[in-house]
Short mmCIF file of C-alpha atoms in Angstrom, two decimals:
data_model
loop_
_atom_site.label_atom_id
_atom_site.label_comp_id
_atom_site.label_asym_id
_atom_site.label_seq_id
_atom_site.Cartn_x
_atom_site.Cartn_y
_atom_site.Cartn_z
CA MET A 963 0.00 0.00 0.00
CA ASP A 964 1.31 3.42 -0.97
CA HIS A 965 1.92 5.16 2.36
CA ASP A 966 1.20 8.71 1.09
CA GLN A 967 -2.08 7.74 -0.53
CA ALA A 968 -3.30 5.99 2.63
CA MET A 969 -2.02 8.80 4.86
CA TYR A 970 -4.14 11.48 3.21
CA ALA A 971 -7.31 9.44 2.72
CA THR A 972 -10.33 9.67 4.99
CA LYS A 973 -10.86 6.45 6.91
CA PRO A 974 -13.97 5.19 8.66
CA THR A 975 -14.11 4.90 12.42
CA ARG A 976 -14.66 1.49 14.04
CA ARG A 977 -18.24 2.51 14.76
CA THR A 978 -18.87 3.34 11.09
CA VAL A 979 -17.44 -0.01 9.98
CA PHE A 980 -19.53 -1.82 12.59
CA MET A 981 -22.74 -0.07 11.52
CA ARG A 982 -22.20 -1.12 7.90
CA THR A 983 -23.08 -4.71 8.78
CA PHE A 984 -25.14 -4.18 11.98
CA LEU A 985 -28.38 -5.95 11.04
CA PRO A 986 -31.07 -3.75 12.70
CA TRP A 987 -29.48 -0.58 11.35
CA GLN A 988 -29.01 -2.09 7.89
CA MET A 989 -32.64 -3.26 7.75
CA TRP A 990 -33.68 0.35 8.41
CA ARG A 991 -31.23 1.64 5.77
CA PHE A 992 -32.56 -0.96 3.30
CA ALA A 993 -36.01 0.60 3.64
CA VAL A 994 -34.71 4.19 3.46
CA ILE A 995 -32.52 3.59 0.39
CA ASN A 996 -35.35 1.79 -1.42
CA VAL A 997 -37.72 4.71 -0.81
CA LYS A 998 -35.10 7.17 -2.09
CA MET A 999 -34.47 5.10 -5.20
CA ILE A 1000 -38.17 4.61 -5.98
CA GLU A 1001 -38.72 8.38 -5.75
CA LEU A 1002 -35.80 8.92 -8.12
CA ILE A 1003 -37.09 6.31 -10.58
CA ARG A 1004 -40.55 7.88 -10.61
CA ARG A 1005 -39.05 11.29 -11.33
CA GLY A 1006 -36.95 9.91 -14.17
CA HIS A 1007 -39.95 8.18 -15.76
CA ARG A 1008 -42.11 11.28 -16.11
CA GLY A 1009 -41.37 11.50 -19.82
CA THR A 1010 -41.94 7.80 -20.51
CA LYS A 1011 -45.48 7.34 -19.12
CA ARG A 1012 -48.19 6.27 -21.55
CA MET B 1500 -49.85 -2.72 -40.28
CA SER B 1501 -46.36 -1.47 -39.41
CA ARG B 1502 -42.98 -3.17 -39.18
CA VAL B 1503 -40.82 -2.06 -36.28
CA VAL B 1504 -37.26 -3.37 -36.17
CA VAL B 1505 -34.94 -3.15 -33.18
CA LEU B 1506 -31.20 -3.67 -33.57
CA GLY B 1507 -29.71 -5.25 -30.46
CA ALA B 1508 -31.11 -7.28 -27.57
CA GLY B 1509 -29.17 -5.85 -24.68
CA ILE B 1510 -30.68 -3.80 -21.87
CA ALA B 1511 -31.92 -1.04 -24.21
CA GLY B 1512 -32.95 -3.21 -27.18
CA HIS B 1513 -34.70 -5.84 -25.09
CA THR B 1514 -36.59 -3.19 -23.10
CA ALA B 1515 -37.74 -1.45 -26.30
CA VAL B 1516 -38.87 -4.74 -27.84
CA ALA B 1517 -40.82 -5.78 -24.75
CA TYR B 1518 -42.78 -2.54 -24.60
CA LEU B 1519 -43.34 -2.36 -28.36
CA ARG B 1520 -44.84 -5.84 -28.37
CA ARG B 1521 -47.09 -4.91 -25.47
CA TRP B 1522 -48.25 -1.58 -26.91
CA LEU B 1523 -48.50 -2.29 -30.63
CA GLY B 1524 -51.35 -4.20 -32.24
CA ARG B 1525 -51.11 -7.82 -33.32
CA ASP B 1526 -51.14 -6.67 -36.95
CA ASP B 1527 -47.88 -4.84 -36.37
CA THR B 1528 -44.68 -6.85 -36.46
CA VAL B 1529 -41.82 -6.40 -34.02
CA THR B 1530 -38.48 -7.82 -35.13
CA VAL B 1531 -35.22 -8.02 -33.19
CA ILE B 1532 -31.89 -8.35 -34.95
CA SER B 1533 -29.10 -9.35 -32.60
CA PRO B 1534 -25.89 -11.32 -33.17
CA ARG B 1535 -26.03 -13.14 -29.84
CA PRO B 1536 -28.57 -15.83 -28.94
CA ASP B 1537 -28.64 -14.91 -25.24
CA TYR B 1538 -29.67 -12.02 -23.05
CA ASN B 1539 -26.95 -10.95 -20.59
CA TRP B 1540 -27.67 -9.05 -17.38
CA VAL B 1541 -24.30 -7.26 -17.66
CA PRO B 1542 -24.20 -5.66 -14.16
CA SER B 1543 -23.84 -9.13 -12.60
CA ASN B 1544 -20.89 -10.13 -14.82
CA ILE B 1545 -18.55 -8.89 -12.10
CA TRP B 1546 -19.79 -11.71 -9.85
CA VAL B 1547 -18.99 -14.20 -12.61
CA GLY B 1548 -15.54 -12.62 -12.83
CA VAL B 1549 -14.74 -13.38 -9.19
CA GLY B 1550 -16.19 -16.90 -9.32
CA LEU B 1551 -19.37 -16.29 -7.34
CA MET B 1552 -21.71 -17.04 -10.25
CA LYS B 1553 -21.62 -19.18 -13.37
CA PRO B 1554 -22.31 -17.49 -16.72
CA ASP B 1555 -25.69 -19.26 -17.00
CA LYS B 1556 -26.89 -17.30 -13.92
CA VAL B 1557 -26.53 -14.01 -15.79
CA THR B 1558 -27.74 -15.13 -19.22
CA PHE B 1559 -30.73 -16.89 -20.79
CA PRO B 1560 -31.74 -17.79 -24.37
CA LEU B 1561 -33.83 -15.15 -26.10
CA ALA B 1562 -35.49 -17.25 -28.81
CA PRO B 1563 -38.06 -19.06 -26.58
CA ILE B 1564 -39.15 -15.79 -24.96
CA TYR B 1565 -39.52 -14.00 -28.27
CA GLU B 1566 -41.45 -16.95 -29.70
CA ARG B 1567 -43.82 -16.93 -26.70
CA LYS B 1568 -44.42 -13.19 -27.09
CA GLY B 1569 -44.81 -13.14 -30.88
CA ILE B 1570 -41.59 -11.25 -31.57
CA GLU B 1571 -39.53 -12.13 -34.65
CA PHE B 1572 -35.90 -12.88 -33.86
CA VAL B 1573 -33.15 -12.67 -36.48
CA GLN B 1574 -29.86 -13.84 -35.04
CA ALA B 1575 -27.47 -11.75 -37.08
CA ALA B 1576 -25.32 -8.64 -36.85
CA ALA B 1577 -26.73 -5.54 -38.54
CA THR B 1578 -24.16 -4.06 -40.93
CA GLN B 1579 -25.82 -1.43 -43.11
CA LEU B 1580 -28.86 0.86 -42.99
CA HIS B 1581 -30.78 1.80 -46.14
CA PRO B 1582 -33.09 4.49 -44.71
CA GLU B 1583 -34.35 5.44 -48.19
CA GLY B 1584 -34.60 1.90 -49.58
CA ASP B 1585 -32.96 1.51 -52.96
CA ALA B 1586 -33.51 2.54 -56.58
CA GLN B 1587 -36.21 -0.11 -57.10
CA ASP B 1588 -38.12 0.12 -53.83
CA SER B 1589 -38.26 3.08 -51.43
CA THR B 1590 -39.07 0.88 -48.41
CA PRO B 1591 -36.30 1.38 -45.83
CA TYR B 1592 -34.40 -1.75 -44.87
CA VAL B 1593 -31.46 -2.95 -42.85
CA VAL B 1594 -28.87 -5.51 -43.93
CA ALA B 1595 -27.66 -8.06 -41.38
CA ALA B 1596 -25.24 -10.98 -41.61
CA SER B 1597 -25.48 -14.29 -39.72
CA ASP B 1598 -22.47 -16.28 -38.54
CA ASP B 1599 -23.17 -18.85 -41.30
CA GLY B 1600 -22.69 -16.14 -43.92
CA LYS B 1601 -26.38 -15.69 -44.70
CA VAL B 1602 -27.29 -12.08 -45.49
CA HIS B 1603 -30.70 -10.82 -44.35
CA ARG B 1604 -32.57 -7.87 -45.84
CA VAL B 1605 -35.12 -6.75 -43.25
CA PRO B 1606 -37.58 -3.99 -44.27
CA TYR B 1607 -38.92 -1.56 -41.67
CA ASP B 1608 -41.26 1.33 -41.11
CA PHE B 1609 -39.53 2.31 -37.87
CA LEU B 1610 -36.04 1.34 -36.72
CA ILE B 1611 -34.54 1.57 -33.23
CA ASN B 1612 -30.77 1.27 -33.11
CA ALA B 1613 -29.85 -0.25 -29.75
CA THR B 1614 -26.66 -1.96 -30.85
CA GLY B 1615 -24.66 -0.98 -27.76
CA PRO B 1616 -20.90 -0.62 -27.92
CA ALA B 1617 -18.12 -2.31 -29.84
CA LEU B 1618 -15.45 -3.39 -27.35
CA ARG B 1619 -12.34 -1.74 -28.78
CA PHE B 1620 -9.56 -3.83 -27.27
CA ASP B 1621 -7.66 -3.06 -30.49
CA LYS B 1622 -7.18 0.56 -29.42
CA THR B 1623 -4.41 -0.49 -26.98
CA GLU B 1624 -1.72 -2.94 -27.99
CA GLY B 1625 -1.94 -6.16 -25.99
CA LEU B 1626 -5.25 -5.24 -24.31
CA GLY B 1627 -7.98 -7.82 -23.80
CA PRO B 1628 -8.52 -11.58 -23.65
CA GLU B 1629 -6.79 -12.00 -27.03
CA GLY B 1630 -3.81 -10.13 -25.57
CA HIS B 1631 -2.49 -10.08 -22.02
CA SER B 1632 -5.34 -8.71 -19.90
CA LEU B 1633 -8.75 -9.95 -18.80
CA SER B 1634 -12.21 -8.41 -19.08
CA VAL B 1635 -15.69 -8.79 -17.56
CA CYS B 1636 -17.59 -7.17 -20.45
CA LEU B 1637 -19.05 -10.47 -21.67
CA PRO B 1638 -20.00 -13.60 -19.69
CA ASP B 1639 -17.24 -15.61 -21.41
CA HIS B 1640 -14.67 -12.94 -20.59
CA ALA B 1641 -15.83 -12.93 -16.96
CA ALA B 1642 -15.62 -16.74 -16.73
CA GLU B 1643 -12.05 -16.57 -18.05
CA ALA B 1644 -11.21 -13.92 -15.43
CA SER B 1645 -12.63 -16.21 -12.75
CA ARG B 1646 -10.45 -19.14 -13.90
CA ALA B 1647 -7.36 -16.89 -13.92
CA LEU B 1648 -8.23 -15.70 -10.41
CA ASP B 1649 -8.46 -19.32 -9.20
CA GLU B 1650 -4.95 -19.95 -10.51
CA GLU B 1651 -3.63 -16.86 -8.73
CA VAL B 1652 -5.26 -17.95 -5.47
CA GLU B 1653 -3.61 -21.37 -5.75
CA ARG B 1654 -0.22 -19.72 -6.21
CA MET B 1655 -0.80 -17.47 -3.20
CA LYS B 1656 -1.80 -20.44 -1.10
CA ARG B 1657 1.59 -21.91 -2.00
CA GLY B 1658 3.17 -18.76 -0.54
CA GLU B 1659 3.77 -16.67 -3.68
CA ARG B 1660 3.12 -12.93 -3.62
CA ARG B 1661 1.00 -11.76 -6.61
CA LYS B 1662 0.23 -8.40 -8.19
CA PHE B 1663 -3.28 -7.47 -9.32
CA LEU B 1664 -4.04 -4.54 -11.61
CA VAL B 1665 -7.65 -3.50 -12.27
CA GLY B 1666 -9.12 -0.52 -14.07
CA VAL B 1667 -9.37 0.80 -17.62
CA GLY B 1668 -7.08 0.06 -20.55
CA HIS B 1669 -7.21 3.35 -22.47
CA GLY B 1670 -7.39 7.09 -21.85
CA THR B 1671 -10.88 7.44 -23.33
CA CYS B 1672 -12.63 4.55 -21.57
CA THR B 1673 -16.00 4.81 -19.87
CA CYS B 1674 -17.72 2.41 -17.42
CA GLU B 1675 -15.15 2.99 -14.66
CA GLY B 1676 -17.94 2.02 -12.24
CA ALA B 1677 -17.88 -1.59 -13.45
CA ALA B 1678 -14.11 -1.85 -12.99
CA PHE B 1679 -14.50 -0.23 -9.55
CA GLU B 1680 -17.01 -2.92 -8.60
CA TYR B 1681 -14.65 -5.59 -9.83
CA ILE B 1682 -11.65 -4.39 -7.81
CA VAL B 1683 -13.54 -4.16 -4.51
CA ASN B 1684 -15.17 -7.56 -5.10
CA LEU B 1685 -11.78 -9.00 -5.98
CA GLU B 1686 -10.31 -7.63 -2.74
CA PHE B 1687 -13.25 -9.03 -0.74
CA GLU B 1688 -12.90 -12.42 -2.41
CA LEU B 1689 -9.14 -12.61 -1.75
CA ARG B 1690 -9.85 -11.90 1.92
CA HIS B 1691 -12.60 -14.51 1.91
CA ARG B 1692 -10.22 -17.10 0.43
CA GLY B 1693 -7.58 -16.28 3.06
CA VAL B 1694 -4.87 -14.96 0.73
CA ARG B 1695 -5.29 -11.19 0.96
CA ASP B 1696 -1.93 -10.79 2.70
CA LYS B 1697 -0.21 -12.22 -0.39
CA ALA B 1698 -1.82 -9.76 -2.85
CA ASP B 1699 -0.80 -6.26 -3.96
CA ILE B 1700 -3.82 -4.64 -5.59
CA THR B 1701 -3.63 -1.49 -7.74
CA TRP B 1702 -6.33 0.55 -9.47
CA ILE B 1703 -5.44 2.29 -12.75
CA THR B 1704 -7.83 4.83 -14.23
CA ASN B 1705 -8.17 7.64 -16.75
CA GLU B 1706 -10.20 9.65 -14.22
CA TYR B 1707 -8.72 12.99 -13.12
CA GLU B 1708 -9.80 12.17 -9.59
CA LEU B 1709 -11.11 8.94 -8.09
CA GLY B 1710 -14.90 8.70 -8.13
CA ASP B 1711 -15.29 10.67 -11.36
CA PHE B 1712 -16.97 7.75 -13.20
CA GLY B 1713 -17.22 9.82 -16.39
CA MET B 1714 -19.84 12.04 -14.74
CA GLY B 1715 -17.46 14.68 -13.42
CA GLY B 1716 -17.78 13.06 -10.00
CA MET B 1717 -20.57 13.74 -7.54
CA GLN B 1718 -21.05 16.07 -4.61
CA LEU B 1719 -22.57 14.38 -1.58
CA LYS B 1720 -23.92 15.89 1.62
CA HIS B 1721 -22.15 14.21 4.52
CA GLY B 1722 -21.26 15.17 8.08
CA GLY B 1723 -22.05 18.86 7.66
CA TYR B 1724 -20.11 19.18 4.40
CA VAL B 1725 -20.79 18.85 0.71
CA THR B 1726 -18.05 16.39 -0.14
CA PRO B 1727 -16.77 15.21 -3.54
CA SER B 1728 -17.06 11.51 -4.39
CA SER B 1729 -13.25 11.33 -4.71
CA ILE B 1730 -13.02 11.48 -0.90
CA PHE B 1731 -15.32 8.48 -0.48
CA ASN B 1732 -13.60 6.51 -3.25
CA ALA B 1733 -10.13 7.16 -1.78
CA SER B 1734 -11.41 6.19 1.66
CA LEU B 1735 -12.82 2.93 0.34
CA PHE B 1736 -9.52 2.05 -1.33
CA ALA B 1737 -7.34 3.10 1.61
CA GLU B 1738 -9.49 1.07 3.99
CA ARG B 1739 -9.00 -1.99 1.79
CA GLY B 1740 -5.29 -1.47 1.14
CA ILE B 1741 -5.74 -0.75 -2.57
CA ASP B 1742 -3.23 1.59 -4.30
CA TRP B 1743 -4.33 3.82 -7.14
CA ILE B 1744 -2.95 5.44 -10.30
CA THR B 1745 -5.14 8.23 -11.72
CA ARG B 1746 -5.00 10.37 -14.90
CA ALA B 1747 -3.48 7.45 -16.83
CA HIS B 1748 -3.69 6.31 -20.44
CA VAL B 1749 -2.56 2.70 -20.89
CA GLU B 1750 -0.45 2.61 -24.06
CA LYS B 1751 0.57 -1.01 -24.14
CA VAL B 1752 -0.17 -4.20 -22.23
CA GLU B 1753 2.71 -6.67 -22.07
CA PRO B 1754 2.55 -10.16 -20.54
CA ASP B 1755 3.63 -8.89 -17.11
CA ARG B 1756 3.28 -5.08 -17.15
CA VAL B 1757 1.45 -2.10 -18.62
CA GLN B 1758 3.14 0.94 -20.11
CA TYR B 1759 1.16 4.10 -19.42
CA GLU B 1760 1.27 7.86 -19.83
CA THR B 1761 -0.14 10.32 -17.31
CA LEU B 1762 -1.66 13.75 -17.87
CA ASP B 1763 1.60 15.48 -17.03
CA GLY B 1764 3.19 13.67 -19.99
CA ALA B 1765 5.27 11.29 -17.85
CA LYS B 1766 5.65 7.67 -18.94
CA ALA B 1767 5.70 4.84 -16.44
CA GLU B 1768 5.00 1.14 -16.11
CA GLN B 1769 3.17 -1.07 -13.63
CA GLU B 1770 3.87 -4.76 -13.21
CA PHE B 1771 1.10 -7.31 -12.78
CA ASP B 1772 0.42 -11.01 -12.59
CA PHE B 1773 -3.33 -10.56 -13.12
CA ALA B 1774 -4.83 -7.59 -14.98
CA MET B 1775 -8.53 -6.89 -15.57
CA LEU B 1776 -8.71 -3.79 -17.77
CA LEU B 1777 -11.85 -2.58 -19.52
CA PRO B 1778 -11.62 -1.49 -23.17
CA PRO B 1779 -12.78 1.79 -24.72
CA PHE B 1780 -16.09 1.72 -26.58
CA SER B 1781 -17.15 2.88 -30.02
CA GLY B 1782 -20.22 2.36 -32.17
CA VAL B 1783 -20.51 -1.10 -33.75
CA GLY B 1784 -19.51 0.16 -37.21
CA LEU B 1785 -22.90 0.38 -38.91
CA THR B 1786 -22.82 2.14 -42.26
CA ALA B 1787 -25.65 3.88 -44.12
CA VAL B 1788 -26.34 4.45 -47.81
CA ASP B 1789 -29.02 6.46 -49.60
CA ALA B 1790 -31.41 5.32 -52.35
CA HIS B 1791 -28.71 5.73 -54.99
CA GLY B 1792 -26.12 3.74 -53.08
CA ALA B 1793 -24.13 6.79 -51.96
CA ASP B 1794 -22.47 6.53 -48.54
CA ILE B 1795 -24.30 8.69 -45.98
CA THR B 1796 -22.69 7.19 -42.87
CA ASP B 1797 -21.37 10.61 -41.82
CA LYS B 1798 -24.90 12.04 -41.91
CA VAL B 1799 -26.39 9.34 -39.71
CA PHE B 1800 -23.48 8.54 -37.39
CA ALA B 1801 -20.85 10.54 -35.49
CA PRO B 1802 -17.14 9.81 -36.17
CA ASN B 1803 -17.02 7.49 -33.15
CA GLY B 1804 -19.70 5.29 -34.75
CA PHE B 1805 -22.52 6.25 -32.37
CA MET B 1806 -25.76 7.52 -33.92
CA ARG B 1807 -26.60 11.22 -34.20
CA VAL B 1808 -29.91 12.05 -32.54
CA ASP B 1809 -31.68 15.24 -31.39
CA ALA B 1810 -28.64 16.58 -29.51
CA ASP B 1811 -26.49 19.66 -30.07
CA TYR B 1812 -23.42 18.39 -31.96
CA SER B 1813 -22.14 21.85 -32.88
CA GLY B 1814 -18.88 21.14 -31.05
CA LYS B 1815 -18.93 24.27 -28.92
CA PRO B 1816 -16.26 24.61 -26.21
CA TYR B 1817 -16.67 22.44 -23.13
CA GLU B 1818 -17.20 25.48 -20.92
CA GLU B 1819 -20.27 26.51 -22.94
CA TRP B 1820 -22.24 23.29 -22.94
CA LYS B 1821 -25.63 23.12 -21.30
CA ALA B 1822 -27.86 20.36 -20.03
CA SER B 1823 -30.27 21.22 -22.84
CA ASP B 1824 -27.66 20.05 -25.40
CA TRP B 1825 -28.47 16.46 -24.44
CA PRO B 1826 -31.05 14.54 -26.49
CA ARG B 1827 -34.64 14.17 -25.32
CA THR B 1828 -36.39 12.03 -27.97
CA TYR B 1829 -33.44 10.15 -29.56
CA GLN B 1830 -34.88 10.66 -33.04
CA SER B 1831 -32.46 10.93 -35.95
CA PRO B 1832 -32.37 14.51 -37.28
CA VAL B 1833 -32.16 13.10 -40.82
CA TYR B 1834 -34.73 10.28 -40.83
CA PRO B 1835 -37.82 10.70 -38.60
CA ASN B 1836 -38.47 6.93 -38.47
CA LEU B 1837 -34.99 6.20 -37.12
CA PHE B 1838 -34.18 6.28 -33.39
CA ALA B 1839 -31.32 5.26 -31.11
CA ALA B 1840 -31.49 3.95 -27.55
CA GLY B 1841 -28.92 3.16 -24.87
CA ILE B 1842 -25.21 3.32 -25.58
CA ALA B 1843 -25.85 3.53 -29.35
CA PHE B 1844 -26.64 7.28 -29.32
CA ALA B 1845 -23.79 9.77 -29.69
CA PRO B 1846 -23.37 11.98 -26.59
CA PRO B 1847 -23.05 15.65 -27.55
CA HIS B 1848 -20.01 16.19 -25.33
CA ALA B 1849 -18.06 14.85 -22.39
CA ILE B 1850 -19.41 15.36 -18.87
CA SER B 1851 -15.98 15.08 -17.24
CA VAL B 1852 -13.57 17.85 -18.25
CA PRO B 1853 -11.77 16.76 -21.43
CA ARG B 1854 -8.01 16.86 -20.85
CA LYS B 1855 -4.90 16.15 -22.92
CA SER B 1856 -1.32 15.42 -21.91
CA PRO B 1857 1.49 17.64 -23.29
CA ASN B 1858 1.96 14.88 -25.90
CA GLY B 1859 -1.62 15.41 -27.12
CA THR B 1860 -2.97 12.20 -25.61
CA VAL B 1861 -6.62 12.48 -24.57
CA ILE B 1862 -6.98 11.25 -20.99
CA ALA B 1863 -10.60 11.76 -19.93
CA PRO B 1864 -13.47 9.37 -19.24
CA ALA B 1865 -16.31 9.23 -21.77
CA PRO B 1866 -19.87 9.74 -20.44
CA PRO B 1867 -21.58 6.60 -19.12
CA ARG B 1868 -25.07 5.67 -20.37
CA THR B 1869 -25.45 2.08 -19.33
CA GLY B 1870 -28.05 0.29 -17.21
CA MET B 1871 -30.88 2.40 -15.83
CA PRO B 1872 -30.63 5.33 -18.30
CA SER B 1873 -30.37 2.88 -21.22
CA ALA B 1874 -33.60 1.15 -20.25
CA THR B 1875 -35.44 4.40 -19.49
CA ILE B 1876 -34.43 5.85 -22.86
CA ALA B 1877 -35.55 2.63 -24.58
CA LYS B 1878 -38.97 2.80 -22.95
CA ALA B 1879 -39.46 6.43 -24.00
CA VAL B 1880 -38.40 5.65 -27.57
CA ALA B 1881 -40.74 2.62 -27.71
CA ALA B 1882 -43.61 4.83 -26.51
CA SER B 1883 -42.87 7.48 -29.17
CA VAL B 1884 -42.64 4.88 -31.94
CA THR B 1885 -45.93 3.31 -30.82
CA ASP B 1886 -47.65 6.70 -31.03
CA MET B 1887 -46.12 7.39 -34.44
CA VAL B 1888 -47.26 3.98 -35.72
CA ARG B 1889 -50.76 5.07 -34.69
CA GLY B 1890 -50.49 8.30 -36.65
CA GLY B 1891 -48.61 10.67 -34.39
CA GLU B 1892 -46.53 13.16 -36.29
CA GLY B 1893 -43.46 13.08 -34.08
CA PRO B 1894 -41.98 11.70 -30.87
CA THR B 1895 -44.32 12.06 -27.90
CA HIS B 1896 -42.07 10.86 -25.08
CA THR B 1897 -38.76 12.05 -23.68
CA ALA B 1898 -35.96 10.74 -21.49
CA SER B 1899 -33.14 13.28 -21.27
CA MET B 1900 -30.17 12.25 -19.17
CA ALA B 1901 -30.16 15.85 -17.96
CA GLU B 1902 -33.67 15.37 -16.56
CA MET B 1903 -33.41 11.86 -15.12
CA GLY B 1904 -31.52 10.43 -12.21
CA ALA B 1905 -29.75 7.12 -11.88
CA SER B 1906 -29.35 4.63 -9.10
CA CYS B 1907 -26.19 2.62 -8.99
CA VAL B 1908 -25.43 -0.14 -6.54
CA ALA B 1909 -21.77 -1.06 -6.68
CA SER B 1910 -21.11 -4.34 -4.96
CA ALA B 1911 -18.14 -4.28 -2.59
CA GLY B 1912 -18.32 -7.86 -1.39
CA ALA B 1913 -20.97 -10.52 -1.86
CA ASN B 1914 -22.10 -12.15 1.37
CA PRO B 1915 -25.61 -11.95 2.90
CA PHE B 1916 -24.25 -11.00 6.34
CA THR B 1917 -20.74 -9.58 5.87
CA GLY B 1918 -20.96 -8.21 2.33
CA THR B 1919 -21.41 -4.54 1.50
CA ALA B 1920 -22.24 -2.38 -1.49
CA ALA B 1921 -22.09 1.31 -2.22
CA ALA B 1922 -25.64 2.45 -2.98
CA MET B 1923 -25.59 5.71 -4.91
CA THR B 1924 -28.09 7.96 -6.62
CA VAL B 1925 -27.46 11.01 -8.76
CA PHE B 1926 -29.98 13.52 -10.04
CA PRO B 1927 -29.67 14.46 -12.79
CA ILE B 1928 -27.06 12.26 -14.50
CA VAL B 1929 -25.87 15.13 -16.68
CA PRO B 1930 -25.25 18.12 -14.39
CA ASP B 1931 -27.57 21.08 -14.92
CA TRP B 1932 -25.57 24.14 -13.85
CA ASP B 1933 -28.46 26.52 -14.56
CA GLU B 1934 -30.83 24.66 -12.26
CA TYR B 1935 -28.24 23.72 -9.61
CA PRO B 1936 -25.48 26.39 -9.85
CA GLU B 1937 -23.38 25.16 -6.91
CA THR B 1938 -22.93 21.46 -7.62
CA GLY B 1939 -24.73 20.84 -10.93
CA ARG B 1940 -27.04 18.35 -9.25
CA ASP B 1941 -29.86 18.20 -6.72
CA ILE B 1942 -27.98 17.62 -3.47
CA LYS B 1943 -31.10 16.11 -1.83
CA ARG B 1944 -31.37 13.42 -4.48
CA THR B 1945 -27.65 12.75 -4.86
CA PHE B 1946 -26.41 10.51 -2.09
CA GLY B 1947 -24.28 7.48 -1.40
CA GLU B 1948 -23.63 5.10 1.45
CA ILE B 1949 -21.84 1.83 2.00
CA GLY B 1950 -23.41 -1.03 3.87
CA LEU B 1951 -24.97 -4.46 3.90
CA ALA B 1952 -28.30 -2.94 2.85
CA GLY B 1953 -26.69 -2.01 -0.47
CA HIS B 1954 -25.68 -5.63 -1.01
CA TRP B 1955 -29.25 -6.81 -0.34
CA ILE B 1956 -30.51 -4.26 -2.87
CA LYS B 1957 -27.94 -5.48 -5.40
CA ILE B 1958 -29.15 -9.09 -4.96
CA LEU B 1959 -32.77 -7.94 -5.20
CA LEU B 1960 -32.05 -6.03 -8.41
CA HIS B 1961 -30.24 -9.03 -9.93
CA HIS B 1962 -33.29 -11.28 -9.47
CA MET B 1963 -35.90 -8.60 -10.26
CA PHE B 1964 -34.29 -7.50 -13.51
CA LEU B 1965 -33.70 -11.05 -14.72
CA TYR B 1966 -37.37 -11.81 -13.95
CA LYS B 1967 -38.39 -8.70 -15.86
CA ALA B 1968 -36.12 -9.52 -18.79
CA ARG B 1969 -37.68 -12.99 -19.03
CA LEU B 1970 -41.00 -11.14 -19.52
CA ARG B 1971 -42.70 -13.20 -16.85
CA PRO B 1972 -46.14 -12.22 -15.48
CA GLY B 1973 -46.19 -8.67 -14.15
CA TRP B 1974 -42.78 -7.82 -15.66
CA ARG B 1975 -43.86 -4.30 -16.54
CA LEU B 1976 -44.60 -3.50 -12.87
CA ILE B 1977 -40.84 -3.62 -12.23
CA PRO B 1978 -39.46 -0.20 -13.16
CA GLU B 1979 -36.45 0.27 -15.40
#
């Protein structure tokens, strides 16, 4: 690993890494991300509706 | 009765065909011309490339589905358009050639060009499966990458240290997102197989900064700041011990190293034992002739082989382009019954800043238009063609990449409990600096986060989109 590249990069805290695979939190995020994506899809399909 | 012909059965072509068959009457014919017998859900090829899926999990034969739905299927590669017919008959037609040498002449009233890209491994010496690097662009390529990875893992288990190089193989490549997915999955898989400590992994890219992805990067609201995607990308690599080389044009791929030039004009090389490098794209090389047999390819197609549509191709300076330059209907400006969808249309300009090295080498990512935008464009084009078949005078539906967003879920490790993926959305895909002067995009609808939830979404999308592509009951309820 290039030391300079790693030195100046932002790194996640242990808590952030833990939350990435913490099941209750991820189940909530699954719902939130899906809602955000569905809203985005609907917006993008305005010109395609028949 | 009308004859609608679609060239290509990838994400855009297959989507267009499915909707045309649903919307048009039974008297109208829908014909697909595609050189490959199978549909390929390309976004999952990266999982084939790290050995987590077999090619048959990301492909299925098209012929039975088209037969069930009443869609004509010509397995051949389109070579030439005759939008004015010929001297004897003014009916437009397309010429296509099968592998067995048979030449097809297919007449049409409306034509949708969804031929996708040609994979231009030839643009860099030694690039690609015929040369010294691997690819995940096609299921076969991905399977070959998986076999090569298995061999590397065996060597590492015997104690050897191995060098992995992943990224793009030319200064004008696009689709950096797919290579990004591959490198983080590769790293995850090496950890999973217990050999990560024996691997040096390096990313090589034509992006000016990490996280550009050919879209000029993204600005994301995070922790009280509006932060560029380069920060998140660098963090992800640093956390995983992946080195990176940016602003690079790969000039030559040798059996054990690449020679590359960077934007400052410097030349360097990077050794590897395993290299997965994506190729640049161009149009598939379709030509066009008028009724008298004169070549009109330049009128219909841009120099890069992609089709001209209702975009602003005046070639104005990069600083002057606007979101409104991007196409909305994808209709040819020359022939009103000719449309393009997906990668086949010619973008009016780069989204990322075009840059050249002091030697004149272009080192800048081309704009992406794969996946979700491809399918959305195809649906809008199919709707316009349907209305025109029924007597409409012009296109009735639009799908500008400057007015639509995109969701992208980049897998970063496939495991139902320990895997993660970066779930990202951008709105709009093409920045609109008039509407959003500070960042070019709607900051509320542009976000990204890494987590297990993203991996679940990626799995869900894999199964949903394959179900949809098989045109099973209720397929149209699944959005593009």
